[in-house]
Tab-separated table of C-alpha atoms in Angstrom:
chain	number	residue	atom	x	y	z
A	556	MET	CA	169.669	-28.296	-92.001
A	557	ASN	CA	167.506	-30.906	-94.526
A	558	HIS	CA	167.260	-34.540	-92.415
A	559	SER	CA	164.380	-35.848	-94.307
A	560	VAL	CA	164.223	-39.594	-94.038
A	561	ALA	CA	166.062	-41.423	-96.859
A	562	GLU	CA	167.569	-45.039	-97.299
A	563	THR	CA	170.649	-45.582	-95.646
A	564	ARG	CA	172.895	-48.414	-95.331
A	565	PHE	CA	175.641	-46.821	-93.006
A	566	LEU	CA	175.981	-43.130	-92.463
A	567	PRO	CA	172.789	-40.797	-92.021
A	568	ALA	CA	171.665	-39.836	-95.629
A	569	GLY	CA	170.412	-36.332	-95.011
A	570	ARG	CA	171.617	-33.148	-96.148
A	571	SER	CA	171.884	-29.659	-96.080
A	572	ASN	CA	170.385	-27.790	-98.939
A	573	PRO	CA	172.007	-25.374	-101.386
A	574	LYS	CA	171.156	-22.291	-99.093
A	575	GLN	CA	172.178	-23.606	-96.237
A	576	ILE	CA	175.515	-24.638	-97.963
A	577	GLU	CA	175.873	-20.872	-99.110
A	578	ASP	CA	175.506	-19.849	-95.576
A	579	GLN	CA	177.735	-22.408	-93.875
A	580	ARG	CA	180.572	-21.732	-96.494
A	581	GLY	CA	180.356	-17.924	-95.669
A	582	SER	CA	181.131	-18.531	-92.229
A	583	ILE	CA	184.296	-20.853	-93.079
A	584	LEU	CA	185.667	-18.446	-95.359
A	585	ARG	CA	185.652	-16.056	-92.492
A	586	LEU	CA	187.774	-17.856	-90.768
A	587	PRO	CA	191.381	-15.863	-90.146
A	588	LEU	CA	193.815	-17.228	-92.798
A	589	ILE	CA	192.174	-20.310	-93.690
A	590	ARG	CA	193.071	-19.783	-97.570
A	591	LEU	CA	196.207	-19.908	-96.475
A	592	PHE	CA	196.315	-22.715	-94.346
A	593	MET	CA	194.528	-25.084	-97.043
A	594	GLY	CA	196.626	-24.163	-99.989
A	595	GLY	CA	199.846	-24.880	-97.860
A	596	ILE	CA	199.101	-28.465	-97.493
A	597	PRO	CA	200.387	-30.658	-100.319
A	598	ASP	CA	197.884	-33.242	-100.141
A	599	GLY	CA	194.040	-33.170	-100.754
A	600	VAL	CA	191.883	-31.255	-97.833
A	601	VAL	CA	188.296	-30.594	-97.515
A	602	ILE	CA	186.224	-28.667	-94.987
A	603	LEU	CA	182.708	-30.618	-94.467
A	604	ASN	CA	179.696	-29.744	-92.664
A	605	ALA	CA	177.792	-32.030	-90.324
A	606	ASP	CA	176.348	-34.044	-93.380
A	607	ARG	CA	179.619	-34.687	-94.614
A	608	GLN	CA	179.070	-32.150	-97.624
A	609	ILE	CA	181.778	-30.290	-99.018
A	610	LEU	CA	182.265	-26.398	-98.009
A	611	MET	CA	185.845	-25.828	-98.714
A	612	ALA	CA	188.279	-27.619	-100.675
A	613	ASN	CA	192.048	-26.714	-100.978
A	614	PRO	CA	194.274	-26.540	-104.526
A	615	SER	CA	195.443	-29.979	-104.029
A	616	LEU	CA	192.670	-31.618	-104.077
A	617	LEU	CA	191.508	-29.827	-107.178
A	618	ARG	CA	194.429	-30.469	-109.346
A	619	ALA	CA	194.106	-33.716	-108.512
A	620	ARG	CA	190.679	-34.248	-109.692
A	621	ASN	CA	191.173	-31.633	-112.674
A	622	LEU	CA	189.218	-28.927	-111.462
A	623	GLU	CA	190.094	-25.168	-112.037
A	624	ASP	CA	187.847	-24.243	-108.975
A	625	GLU	CA	185.602	-25.397	-106.140
A	626	SER	CA	182.361	-24.688	-107.598
A	627	PRO	CA	181.821	-28.753	-108.816
A	628	VAL	CA	182.706	-29.791	-105.884
A	629	ILE	CA	180.905	-27.771	-102.971
A	630	GLY	CA	178.026	-29.561	-101.361
A	631	LEU	CA	179.181	-32.647	-102.427
A	632	ARG	CA	180.350	-35.643	-100.277
A	633	PRO	CA	183.853	-36.867	-100.805
A	634	GLY	CA	183.403	-39.909	-102.488
A	635	GLU	CA	181.110	-37.909	-105.118
A	636	ALA	CA	183.972	-35.610	-105.580
A	637	PHE	CA	185.958	-38.390	-106.223
A	638	ASP	CA	183.436	-40.040	-108.526
A	639	CYS	CA	183.517	-43.215	-106.361
A	640	ILE	CA	181.761	-45.907	-108.132
A	641	HIS	CA	179.506	-46.427	-105.339
A	642	ALA	CA	178.574	-42.595	-104.892
A	643	ARG	CA	175.395	-42.688	-106.934
A	644	ASP	CA	173.347	-45.319	-105.305
A	645	HIS	CA	170.795	-45.324	-102.400
A	646	ALA	CA	171.358	-41.696	-100.884
A	647	GLY	CA	175.081	-41.236	-101.712
A	648	CYS	CA	178.175	-41.005	-100.707
A	649	GLY	CA	178.203	-42.642	-97.317
A	650	THR	CA	175.146	-44.598	-97.370
A	651	THR	CA	175.574	-48.003	-99.223
A	652	GLU	CA	176.474	-51.063	-98.132
A	653	PHE	CA	179.880	-51.111	-99.267
A	654	CYS	CA	180.521	-47.595	-97.552
A	655	ARG	CA	180.809	-50.067	-94.093
A	656	TYR	CA	183.798	-50.956	-95.168
A	657	CYS	CA	185.212	-48.068	-96.499
A	658	GLY	CA	187.922	-46.401	-94.848
A	659	ALA	CA	186.902	-42.743	-95.678
A	660	ALA	CA	182.957	-43.657	-94.135
A	661	GLN	CA	184.648	-45.264	-91.447
A	662	VAL	CA	186.878	-42.128	-90.431
A	663	LEU	CA	183.601	-39.953	-90.842
A	664	HIS	CA	181.793	-42.089	-88.729
A	665	GLY	CA	184.269	-41.800	-85.858
A	666	CYS	CA	184.202	-37.644	-86.618
A	667	ARG	CA	180.615	-37.751	-85.996
A	668	MET	CA	181.282	-39.563	-82.792
A	669	GLY	CA	183.723	-37.156	-81.719
A	670	ARG	CA	187.146	-38.964	-82.244
A	671	GLN	CA	190.328	-37.873	-84.565
A	672	SER	CA	190.504	-40.806	-86.905
A	673	ALA	CA	192.843	-42.134	-89.693
A	674	LYS	CA	192.637	-45.051	-92.013
A	675	GLU	CA	193.394	-46.421	-95.699
A	676	CYS	CA	190.795	-46.246	-98.042
A	677	ARG	CA	190.608	-48.260	-101.175
A	678	ILE	CA	187.963	-46.270	-104.078
A	679	VAL	CA	187.111	-47.362	-107.277
A	680	THR	CA	186.853	-44.280	-109.342
A	681	ARG	CA	184.984	-43.244	-113.108
A	682	TYR	CA	187.730	-41.892	-115.117
A	683	ALA	CA	188.157	-41.143	-118.660
A	684	GLY	CA	185.523	-43.491	-119.829
A	685	GLY	CA	186.736	-46.093	-117.837
A	686	VAL	CA	187.279	-46.793	-114.233
A	687	GLU	CA	190.581	-46.450	-111.679
A	688	SER	CA	191.525	-47.677	-108.411
A	689	LEU	CA	193.036	-45.189	-105.775
A	690	ASP	CA	194.832	-46.199	-102.261
A	691	LEU	CA	194.063	-42.786	-100.337
A	692	LEU	CA	195.300	-42.446	-96.585
A	693	VAL	CA	192.473	-40.465	-94.860
A	694	TRP	CA	192.329	-38.790	-91.714
A	695	GLY	CA	189.712	-36.245	-90.052
A	696	THR	CA	189.231	-34.169	-87.154
A	697	PRO	CA	186.050	-32.935	-85.961
A	698	PHE	CA	185.989	-29.350	-84.677
A	699	THR	CA	183.128	-26.646	-84.013
A	700	TYR	CA	183.347	-23.080	-85.234
A	701	ASP	CA	180.264	-20.505	-85.399
A	702	ASP	CA	178.280	-23.036	-83.119
A	703	ARG	CA	178.633	-25.411	-85.762
A	704	SER	CA	179.671	-28.966	-86.175
A	705	HIS	CA	182.926	-29.575	-88.857
A	706	ILE	CA	185.096	-31.624	-90.575
A	707	LEU	CA	188.723	-31.066	-91.490
A	708	PHE	CA	189.238	-34.161	-93.770
A	709	VAL	CA	192.625	-34.841	-95.514
A	710	LEU	CA	193.050	-37.493	-98.438
A	711	ALA	CA	196.572	-38.314	-99.555
A	712	ASP	CA	196.938	-40.500	-102.368
A	713	ILE	CA	199.476	-43.347	-101.407
A	714	SER	CA	198.581	-45.689	-104.804
A	715	HIS	CA	202.185	-45.654	-106.074
A	716	GLU	CA	203.413	-46.420	-102.550
A	717	LYS	CA	200.822	-49.804	-102.744
A	718	ARG	CA	201.840	-50.454	-106.379
A	719	ARG	CA	206.005	-49.994	-105.107
A	720	ARG	CA	204.838	-52.593	-102.287
A	721	VAL	CA	203.445	-55.112	-104.578
A	722	LEU	CA	206.247	-54.751	-107.260
A	723	GLU	CA	208.782	-54.875	-104.374
A	724	ARG	CA	207.175	-58.423	-103.239
A	725	LEU	CA	207.030	-59.803	-106.442
A	726	PHE	CA	210.672	-59.002	-107.402
A	727	PHE	CA	212.004	-60.236	-104.085
A	728	HIS	CA	210.040	-63.489	-104.598
A	729	ASP	CA	211.133	-64.171	-107.833
A	730	PHE	CA	214.707	-63.036	-107.462
A	731	LEU	CA	214.770	-65.127	-104.233
A	732	ASN	CA	213.674	-68.493	-105.816
A	733	THR	CA	215.940	-68.009	-108.865
A	734	ALA	CA	219.096	-67.054	-106.657
A	735	GLY	CA	218.322	-69.992	-103.922
A	736	GLY	CA	217.363	-72.251	-107.701
A	737	LEU	CA	221.308	-71.356	-108.587
A	738	ARG	CA	222.706	-71.643	-104.955
A	739	VAL	CA	221.088	-74.933	-104.912
A	740	PHE	CA	222.258	-76.378	-108.204
A	741	ALA	CA	225.817	-75.170	-107.363
A	742	GLN	CA	225.993	-77.140	-104.175
A	743	LEU	CA	225.103	-80.197	-105.908
A	744	LEU	CA	227.773	-79.693	-108.414
A	745	LEU	CA	230.289	-79.468	-105.239
A	746	HIS	CA	229.028	-82.564	-103.461
A	747	GLU	CA	227.709	-84.695	-106.198
A	748	GLY	CA	229.390	-83.539	-109.862
A	749	PRO	CA	232.508	-84.395	-111.317
A	750	PRO	CA	236.121	-83.329	-109.866
A	751	GLU	CA	236.264	-80.813	-112.740
A	752	ALA	CA	233.216	-78.912	-112.046
A	753	ARG	CA	234.124	-78.391	-108.762
A	754	ASP	CA	236.223	-75.354	-109.358
A	755	LEU	CA	233.598	-73.481	-111.062
A	756	ALA	CA	230.639	-74.751	-108.768
A	757	GLU	CA	232.495	-73.277	-105.634
A	758	PRO	CA	232.491	-69.636	-106.870
A	759	ILE	CA	229.392	-69.634	-108.378
A	760	PHE	CA	227.741	-71.186	-104.498
A	761	GLU	CA	229.365	-68.110	-102.628
A	762	GLY	CA	228.265	-65.748	-105.370
A	763	ALA	CA	224.505	-67.204	-105.299
A	764	ASP	CA	224.395	-67.252	-101.316
A	765	LEU	CA	225.888	-63.493	-101.233
A	766	LEU	CA	222.848	-62.562	-103.496
A	767	VAL	CA	220.323	-64.362	-101.597
A	768	GLN	CA	221.586	-62.688	-98.259
A	769	GLY	CA	221.676	-59.450	-99.975
A	770	ILE	CA	218.040	-59.867	-101.383
A	771	ARG	CA	217.123	-60.932	-97.848
A	772	SER	CA	218.844	-57.980	-96.320
A	773	HIS	CA	217.149	-55.351	-98.522
A	774	LYS	CA	213.904	-57.113	-98.100
A	775	GLU	CA	214.350	-56.953	-94.133
A	776	LEU	CA	214.715	-53.353	-94.205
A	777	LEU	CA	211.762	-52.618	-96.527
A	778	ASP	CA	209.428	-54.676	-93.689
A	779	ALA	CA	211.181	-52.774	-91.319
A	780	GLU	CA	210.496	-49.378	-92.264
A	781	SER	CA	207.136	-50.243	-93.242
A	782	GLY	CA	206.217	-51.780	-89.596
A	783	GLU	CA	205.591	-55.478	-91.312
A	784	LEU	CA	208.878	-57.260	-89.832
A	785	THR	CA	208.131	-60.237	-87.472
A	786	ILE	CA	210.248	-60.917	-84.753
A	787	GLU	CA	210.974	-64.629	-83.146
A	788	PRO	CA	213.062	-63.858	-79.988
A	789	VAL	CA	215.336	-66.764	-78.669
A	790	LEU	CA	217.675	-67.101	-75.969
A	791	ILE	CA	221.247	-66.079	-77.263
A	792	GLU	CA	224.392	-66.683	-75.386
A	793	PRO	CA	226.545	-63.856	-76.703
A	794	LEU	CA	230.087	-65.661	-77.056
A	795	PRO	CA	228.868	-68.283	-79.183
A	796	PHE	CA	226.821	-65.775	-80.942
A	797	LEU	CA	230.235	-63.776	-81.990
A	798	ARG	CA	231.704	-66.769	-82.602
A	799	GLN	CA	229.258	-68.275	-85.236
A	800	ILE	CA	229.338	-64.897	-86.960
A	801	LEU	CA	233.277	-64.632	-86.600
A	802	GLY	CA	233.334	-68.025	-88.355
A	803	GLN	CA	230.726	-67.315	-91.229
A	804	PHE	CA	232.964	-63.972	-92.232
A	805	GLU	CA	236.268	-66.183	-92.430
A	806	LYS	CA	234.408	-69.101	-93.987
A	807	ARG	CA	233.685	-66.862	-97.150
A	808	ASP	CA	236.910	-65.110	-96.689
A	809	ILE	CA	235.196	-61.678	-96.410
A	810	ALA	CA	237.644	-59.820	-94.630
A	811	GLY	CA	240.369	-60.240	-97.484
A	812	GLU	CA	243.971	-58.904	-96.165
A	813	ARG	CA	242.659	-57.376	-92.950
A	814	ALA	CA	242.318	-59.745	-89.580
A	815	LEU	CA	239.222	-60.132	-87.462
A	816	ARG	CA	239.407	-60.841	-83.922
A	817	LEU	CA	237.475	-61.760	-81.014
A	818	GLU	CA	238.298	-60.245	-77.749
A	819	ALA	CA	235.446	-61.518	-75.090
A	820	ARG	CA	235.596	-63.369	-71.836
A	821	THR	CA	233.078	-66.189	-70.667
A	822	GLU	CA	230.484	-64.526	-68.922
A	823	GLU	CA	227.424	-66.225	-67.604
A	824	ILE	CA	224.743	-64.168	-69.569
A	825	GLY	CA	222.179	-64.369	-72.055
A	826	LEU	CA	219.768	-62.269	-73.849
A	827	TYR	CA	216.097	-62.654	-75.854
A	828	ALA	CA	216.540	-61.230	-79.271
A	829	ASP	CA	215.414	-62.309	-82.746
A	830	SER	CA	219.225	-64.000	-83.371
A	831	THR	CA	218.539	-63.142	-87.155
A	832	ILE	CA	217.879	-59.678	-86.698
A	833	LEU	CA	220.820	-59.098	-84.448
A	834	LYS	CA	223.016	-61.044	-86.735
A	835	ARG	CA	222.336	-58.565	-89.825
A	836	VAL	CA	223.043	-55.672	-87.323
A	837	LEU	CA	226.208	-57.085	-86.328
A	838	GLY	CA	227.225	-58.233	-89.492
A	839	ASN	CA	227.156	-54.834	-90.760
A	840	LEU	CA	228.743	-53.384	-88.142
A	841	ILE	CA	231.668	-55.661	-89.403
A	842	GLN	CA	231.309	-55.457	-92.544
A	843	ASN	CA	231.507	-51.745	-92.473
A	844	ALA	CA	234.932	-51.953	-90.047
A	845	LEU	CA	236.343	-54.272	-92.358
A	846	GLU	CA	235.191	-51.778	-95.642
A	847	ALA	CA	236.855	-48.803	-93.510
A	848	SER	CA	240.701	-50.681	-92.548
A	849	SER	CA	243.384	-51.077	-94.432
A	850	PRO	CA	245.170	-53.909	-95.401
A	851	GLY	CA	247.064	-55.671	-92.180
A	852	GLU	CA	244.719	-53.691	-89.765
A	853	THR	CA	242.278	-55.556	-87.703
A	854	VAL	CA	238.915	-55.712	-86.842
A	855	THR	CA	237.787	-56.536	-83.479
A	856	LEU	CA	234.493	-57.699	-81.576
A	857	GLY	CA	233.580	-58.242	-78.224
A	858	PHE	CA	230.855	-57.741	-75.997
A	859	ARG	CA	230.482	-56.598	-72.197
A	860	ALA	CA	227.817	-57.402	-69.752
A	861	GLU	CA	227.182	-54.725	-67.068
A	862	SER	CA	223.857	-53.265	-65.450
A	863	GLY	CA	221.154	-55.694	-66.734
A	864	ALA	CA	222.458	-55.332	-70.337
A	865	VAL	CA	224.815	-56.872	-72.724
A	866	THR	CA	226.840	-54.638	-75.007
A	867	PHE	CA	228.473	-55.624	-78.698
A	868	ASN	CA	231.377	-53.735	-79.777
A	869	VAL	CA	233.241	-53.650	-83.226
A	870	HIS	CA	236.297	-51.738	-83.295
A	871	ASN	CA	238.658	-50.483	-86.218
A	872	ARG	CA	241.575	-48.095	-86.379
A	873	ALA	CA	239.918	-45.785	-88.812
A	874	VAL	CA	238.912	-42.589	-87.623
A	875	MET	CA	235.531	-41.167	-89.384
A	876	PRO	CA	235.784	-37.712	-90.685
A	877	GLU	CA	233.417	-34.982	-88.726
A	878	GLU	CA	230.755	-35.006	-91.514
A	879	THR	CA	230.300	-38.662	-91.911
A	880	ARG	CA	230.118	-38.688	-87.646
A	881	TYR	CA	227.262	-36.161	-87.797
A	882	GLN	CA	225.280	-37.835	-90.492
A	883	ILE	CA	226.241	-41.372	-90.280
A	884	PHE	CA	222.472	-42.953	-89.299
A	885	GLN	CA	220.652	-40.967	-91.989
A	886	ARG	CA	218.813	-43.140	-94.570
A	887	SER	CA	220.247	-42.072	-97.789
A	888	TYR	CA	223.814	-40.576	-96.339
A	889	SER	CA	227.048	-42.592	-97.202
A	890	SER	CA	231.148	-41.846	-97.398
A	891	LYS	CA	231.075	-44.340	-100.249
A	892	GLY	CA	229.175	-42.469	-103.150
A	893	THR	CA	225.565	-42.112	-104.363
A	894	GLY	CA	223.619	-44.927	-103.773
A	895	ARG	CA	225.051	-46.541	-100.817
A	896	GLY	CA	224.840	-45.661	-97.066
A	897	LEU	CA	221.333	-48.104	-95.639
A	898	GLY	CA	224.066	-50.225	-93.935
A	899	LEU	CA	224.085	-47.799	-90.867
A	900	TYR	CA	220.548	-46.777	-91.220
A	901	SER	CA	219.430	-49.931	-91.081
A	902	VAL	CA	221.480	-51.083	-87.992
A	903	ARG	CA	219.824	-48.604	-86.402
A	904	LEU	CA	216.283	-48.711	-87.096
A	905	LEU	CA	216.526	-52.573	-86.363
A	906	THR	CA	218.280	-52.129	-83.266
A	907	GLU	CA	215.742	-49.431	-82.117
A	908	ARG	CA	212.570	-50.765	-82.731
A	909	TYR	CA	212.879	-54.832	-83.573
A	910	LEU	CA	215.769	-55.520	-80.899
A	911	GLY	CA	214.824	-52.954	-78.002
A	912	GLY	CA	218.028	-51.463	-77.811
A	913	ARG	CA	220.030	-48.751	-78.870
A	914	VAL	CA	223.505	-48.348	-80.808
A	915	PHE	CA	226.263	-45.475	-80.494
A	916	PHE	CA	229.971	-45.128	-81.725
A	917	THR	CA	233.110	-43.208	-80.632
A	918	SER	CA	235.553	-42.219	-83.145
A	919	ASP	CA	238.722	-40.237	-82.313
A	920	PRO	CA	242.486	-40.497	-83.718
A	921	GLU	CA	243.755	-42.102	-80.585
A	922	ASN	CA	241.295	-44.885	-80.279
A	923	GLY	CA	239.615	-45.280	-83.623
A	924	THR	CA	236.213	-46.287	-84.275
A	925	THR	CA	234.159	-48.534	-82.188
A	926	PHE	CA	230.252	-49.085	-82.544
A	927	PHE	CA	228.547	-50.132	-79.583
A	928	VAL	CA	225.230	-52.423	-79.603
A	929	ASN	CA	223.290	-51.845	-76.295
A	930	LEU	CA	220.538	-54.418	-75.490
A	931	PRO	CA	218.546	-55.823	-72.261
A	932	ALA	CA	220.150	-59.115	-70.771
A	933	THR	CA	216.837	-60.812	-69.690
A	934	THR	CA	216.573	-64.511	-68.201
A	935	GLU	CA	213.475	-65.149	-69.453
A	936	GLU	CA	211.046	-64.252	-72.333
């Protein structure tokens, strides 16, 4: 390999010459089923030599670069194949001061050290006479074949996901401000406005309050899925906590013609958990139980303490169909129609990932349906 001295600010600058590339590429192409393997991966994949030069690229990467065959990228480094704006500086991709902070270059550095690695990579490319910003998730796996070092390098375009998250944050921020302002205005009318305005202000306040709670709930779910949700554990006493939740449902008259009943005895036990998340979990279960109940029926909530754990329960008389029982926790499944179904999915996600517990249920004609949320009981954080 040609490792002549060249200026670099990060990774080695030396490259294999065209004859060496041809020889290395021929060796890789002799790998059994390599074309089938590469072609079956939906993300962009390249096989690199020890100098980070491309020996082989899969069809997904070629489509992303609007190429008909591999020849234009063979011998190039990843940033050069994507026409990174820094790839023409110094000795090419990986050798500039900008490359020190590039996720792709950092992954390749890890591979040189024999480590499998994955990072996000932000790259600005030359495109159609201008520039385009890409967000990539890249990961690399070093391997040896034919007594030569190679890297299997995968590049997944996550630009649309990043843009969606930015738009979601803007939406939630602006919508929460609007709904919150409407709620404050209605509250002022309720307490300080003329008597004739209060009848109008009350439903406005309740509607705005429900809207704020709904927006926060969806934002919380998205943050939970992306691992961005922060938790603040506090000491919770189960009985007063359930009474507070029950009071919120009664205050808003959400139950309608259905009754809500608390069945729990006073027990000297507490648990440390994020009260907002636990309230969301139990609130979703109560809401689902109310929606499944017929007028005149009762939804019962309670808890029991045993074996160092607290188990909350929400019960209603309805029985879930078999199809629902087997799919109830799936993200997009709903017995209520298309576009619903996040309630119980979020219950499980929040319970298992952020409360450190588990959620399960029983449903049969004799006993109806009961959901259980089992959490560890502790006396200290």
